[in-house]
């Protein structure tokens, strides 16, 4: 099997990703493993050059097979996920991509953008079951996101960092925060014990400091944890040294989910999408009103973000960021057995709402 330019079909002129298709006479799983072993250098060069590749047409059916594919390219796959996203582990190095309900969009981001010391260099996705409709994965060129922002916002982002605040509960309990909305109520966030894989507070602080994270810890009397720290908005790519948008997650902003839902509704044009948008808008408005009425209530947001000097990102700042994500994204419509590999510093990802059953797994390198 020969790797050449005919194997790579660029979907758009700016080449957000490369599509590598199986030859008709070699679609079995072992042929894929042979292909990966024989052309590792070429494949990794393609990932570096284009930021993402999609492997399509091979008979990949299980998380364990997906894991084999990942290990053949990246022997350093991670067997722990240090993030707060709801996931289920299905193999030693494989998780579900998301446990959020199908009607909610997931804003564009790079994985663990809010935790630079834990950020994987690459993220892999595998789709054994496609949705009945929707469920596309936006592949976002983070190199272009920054250049498409308004000049005022671009200047501000180049001069400062973001201040991130995470609220981690100690026991499972439901909180009122729009980012936790799950019909018919609000879901429980991930406890800090699950995030850090320990019950010891000192271990939590040591892990963060050993990883080079300058974190301010506030342990509440009930055992909950508020962690605050800063993160860059743009930074050099670890390999190419180009300055890229770090893939900040708009969901950290109180209006981020609502703004993302607005763009999704305009794209999908479905009643359900518009209904979700209006409900998110209403919940966000109610939450902001409650925070104004109850002093100190904002402190207990599950997620929060400001500029490093404490000044707020406006609704329009977040709108322009999400708009730039959409302008620089290409929607990947999944086919069964597809594997998507992303340079996690150059390319972001998200998820559009869907109907029917959809299964997507992920791994981190």
GROMACS .gro file of N, CA and C in nm, residues 91-149:
model
  177
   91UNK      N    1  -1.209   0.191   2.777
   91UNK     CA    2  -1.090   0.108   2.758
   91UNK      C    3  -0.975   0.176   2.831
   92UNK      N    4  -0.859   0.113   2.834
   92UNK     CA    5  -0.747   0.167   2.911
   92UNK      C    6  -0.713   0.310   2.872
   93UNK      N    7  -0.721   0.341   2.741
   93UNK     CA    8  -0.684   0.474   2.693
   93UNK      C    9  -0.798   0.543   2.617
   94UNK      N   10  -0.920   0.498   2.635
   94UNK     CA   11  -1.033   0.548   2.555
   94UNK      C   12  -1.149   0.588   2.646
   95UNK      N   13  -1.209   0.704   2.612
   95UNK     CA   14  -1.326   0.755   2.684
   95UNK      C   15  -1.438   0.786   2.585
   96UNK      N   16  -1.559   0.801   2.636
   96UNK     CA   17  -1.665   0.860   2.554
   96UNK      C   18  -1.629   1.006   2.531
   97UNK      N   19  -1.665   1.057   2.413
   97UNK     CA   20  -1.629   1.195   2.380
   97UNK      C   21  -1.704   1.294   2.467
   98UNK      N   22  -1.830   1.265   2.498
   98UNK     CA   23  -1.908   1.353   2.584
   98UNK      C   24  -2.031   1.280   2.635
   99UNK      N   25  -2.072   1.317   2.755
   99UNK     CA   26  -2.195   1.264   2.813
   99UNK      C   27  -2.304   1.372   2.817
  100UNK      N   28  -2.280   1.486   2.753
  100UNK     CA   29  -2.381   1.591   2.749
  100UNK      C   30  -2.496   1.548   2.659
  101UNK      N   31  -2.619   1.590   2.689
  101UNK     CA   32  -2.735   1.547   2.611
  101UNK      C   33  -2.728   1.594   2.466
  102UNK      N   34  -2.799   1.523   2.380
  102UNK     CA   35  -2.787   1.543   2.235
  102UNK      C   36  -2.838   1.679   2.189
  103UNK      N   37  -2.927   1.743   2.265
  103UNK     CA   38  -2.984   1.870   2.221
  103UNK      C   39  -2.894   1.989   2.249
  104UNK      N   40  -2.787   1.968   2.327
  104UNK     CA   41  -2.697   2.078   2.361
  104UNK      C   42  -2.578   2.083   2.266
  105UNK      N   43  -2.543   2.201   2.214
  105UNK     CA   44  -2.420   2.214   2.136
  105UNK      C   45  -2.300   2.222   2.229
  106UNK      N   46  -2.184   2.182   2.179
  106UNK     CA   47  -2.058   2.198   2.252
  106UNK      C   48  -1.974   2.299   2.176
  107UNK      N   49  -1.943   2.410   2.240
  107UNK     CA   50  -1.868   2.518   2.174
  107UNK      C   51  -1.730   2.470   2.131
  108UNK      N   52  -1.676   2.536   2.031
  108UNK     CA   53  -1.541   2.504   1.985
  108UNK      C   54  -1.437   2.531   2.092
  109UNK      N   55  -1.333   2.448   2.095
  109UNK     CA   56  -1.226   2.463   2.193
  109UNK      C   57  -1.114   2.365   2.158
  110UNK      N   58  -0.998   2.385   2.216
  110UNK     CA   59  -0.895   2.281   2.216
  110UNK      C   60  -0.903   2.211   2.351
  111UNK      N   61  -0.870   2.082   2.351
  111UNK     CA   62  -0.887   2.003   2.473
  111UNK      C   63  -0.795   2.054   2.585
  112UNK      N   64  -0.856   2.076   2.702
  112UNK     CA   65  -0.786   2.124   2.821
  112UNK      C   66  -0.712   2.254   2.795
  113UNK      N   67  -0.773   2.341   2.715
  113UNK     CA   68  -0.713   2.472   2.689
  113UNK      C   69  -0.695   2.551   2.817
  114UNK      N   70  -0.782   2.526   2.915
  114UNK     CA   71  -0.777   2.599   3.041
  114UNK      C   72  -0.670   2.546   3.136
  115UNK      N   73  -0.602   2.438   3.097
  115UNK     CA   74  -0.498   2.378   3.182
  115UNK      C   75  -0.376   2.348   3.097
  116UNK      N   76  -0.297   2.450   3.060
  116UNK     CA   77  -0.186   2.431   2.965
  116UNK      C   78  -0.089   2.320   3.002
  117UNK      N   79  -0.065   2.298   3.131
  117UNK     CA   80   0.031   2.195   3.169
  117UNK      C   81  -0.022   2.055   3.145
  118UNK      N   82  -0.154   2.039   3.138
  118UNK     CA   83  -0.215   1.908   3.114
  118UNK      C   84  -0.259   1.889   2.969
  119UNK      N   85  -0.247   1.991   2.889
  119UNK     CA   86  -0.303   1.990   2.754
  119UNK      C   87  -0.235   1.884   2.667
  120UNK      N   88  -0.313   1.792   2.608
  120UNK     CA   89  -0.252   1.692   2.519
  120UNK      C   90  -0.206   1.755   2.389
  121UNK      N   91  -0.103   1.698   2.329
  121UNK     CA   92  -0.055   1.750   2.201
  121UNK      C   93  -0.148   1.712   2.087
  122UNK      N   94  -0.210   1.594   2.100
  122UNK     CA   95  -0.304   1.547   1.998
  122UNK      C   96  -0.427   1.487   2.064
  123UNK      N   97  -0.539   1.496   1.994
  123UNK     CA   98  -0.661   1.431   2.040
  123UNK      C   99  -0.719   1.351   1.924
  124UNK      N  100  -0.767   1.232   1.954
  124UNK     CA  101  -0.819   1.141   1.853
  124UNK      C  102  -0.966   1.113   1.881
  125UNK      N  103  -1.046   1.101   1.774
  125UNK     CA  104  -1.187   1.067   1.786
  125UNK      C  105  -1.218   0.948   1.695
  126UNK      N  106  -1.316   0.869   1.737
  126UNK     CA  107  -1.358   0.751   1.660
  126UNK      C  108  -1.510   0.742   1.666
  127UNK      N  109  -1.574   0.724   1.550
  127UNK     CA  110  -1.720   0.720   1.543
  127UNK      C  111  -1.768   0.585   1.491
  128UNK      N  112  -1.813   0.494   1.580
  128UNK     CA  113  -1.868   0.367   1.535
  128UNK      C  114  -2.017   0.374   1.501
  129UNK      N  115  -2.085   0.482   1.542
  129UNK     CA  116  -2.229   0.495   1.514
  129UNK      C  117  -2.262   0.642   1.490
  130UNK      N  118  -2.314   0.671   1.371
  130UNK     CA  119  -2.345   0.809   1.334
  130UNK      C  120  -2.487   0.844   1.377
  131UNK      N  121  -2.512   0.972   1.397
  131UNK     CA  122  -2.644   1.018   1.437
  131UNK      C  123  -2.741   1.010   1.320
  132UNK      N  124  -2.870   1.009   1.352
  132UNK     CA  125  -2.972   1.011   1.247
  132UNK      C  126  -2.966   1.143   1.170
  133UNK      N  127  -2.943   1.251   1.242
  133UNK     CA  128  -2.922   1.382   1.179
  133UNK      C  129  -2.839   1.468   1.273
  134UNK      N  130  -2.764   1.561   1.215
  134UNK     CA  131  -2.679   1.648   1.296
  134UNK      C  132  -2.559   1.573   1.351
  135UNK      N  133  -2.503   1.627   1.460
  135UNK     CA  134  -2.390   1.561   1.525
  135UNK      C  135  -2.257   1.583   1.458
  136UNK      N  136  -2.249   1.680   1.364
  136UNK     CA  137  -2.121   1.707   1.300
  136UNK      C  138  -2.021   1.760   1.402
  137UNK      N  139  -1.894   1.738   1.373
  137UNK     CA  140  -1.786   1.791   1.456
  137UNK      C  141  -1.717   1.905   1.383
  138UNK      N  142  -1.727   2.028   1.432
  138UNK     CA  143  -1.652   2.138   1.371
  138UNK      C  144  -1.502   2.118   1.394
  139UNK      N  145  -1.424   2.130   1.289
  139UNK     CA  146  -1.278   2.128   1.298
  139UNK      C  147  -1.232   2.272   1.275
  140UNK      N  148  -1.175   2.334   1.378
  140UNK     CA  149  -1.153   2.479   1.379
  140UNK      C  150  -1.005   2.511   1.368
  141UNK      N  151  -0.970   2.594   1.272
  141UNK     CA  152  -0.831   2.635   1.251
  141UNK      C  153  -0.797   2.748   1.347
  142UNK      N  154  -0.731   2.715   1.458
  142UNK     CA  155  -0.699   2.814   1.560
  142UNK      C  156  -0.594   2.915   1.514
  143UNK      N  157  -0.522   2.880   1.407
  143UNK     CA  158  -0.423   2.975   1.354
  143UNK      C  159  -0.493   3.097   1.294
  144UNK      N  160  -0.614   3.075   1.241
  144UNK     CA  161  -0.687   3.181   1.173
  144UNK      C  162  -0.786   3.253   1.263
  145UNK      N  163  -0.822   3.192   1.376
  145UNK     CA  164  -0.922   3.252   1.464
  145UNK      C  165  -0.879   3.390   1.510
  146UNK      N  166  -0.754   3.401   1.556
  146UNK     CA  167  -0.707   3.528   1.611
  146UNK      C  168  -0.707   3.638   1.506
  147UNK      N  169  -0.664   3.608   1.384
  147UNK     CA  170  -0.654   3.710   1.280
  147UNK      C  171  -0.790   3.763   1.236
  148UNK      N  172  -0.898   3.687   1.260
  148UNK     CA  173  -1.031   3.730   1.218
  148UNK      C  174  -1.106   3.807   1.325
  149UNK      N  175  -1.045   3.829   1.440
  149UNK     CA  176  -1.111   3.906   1.545
  149UNK      C  177  -1.104   4.055   1.515
   0.00000   0.00000   0.00000
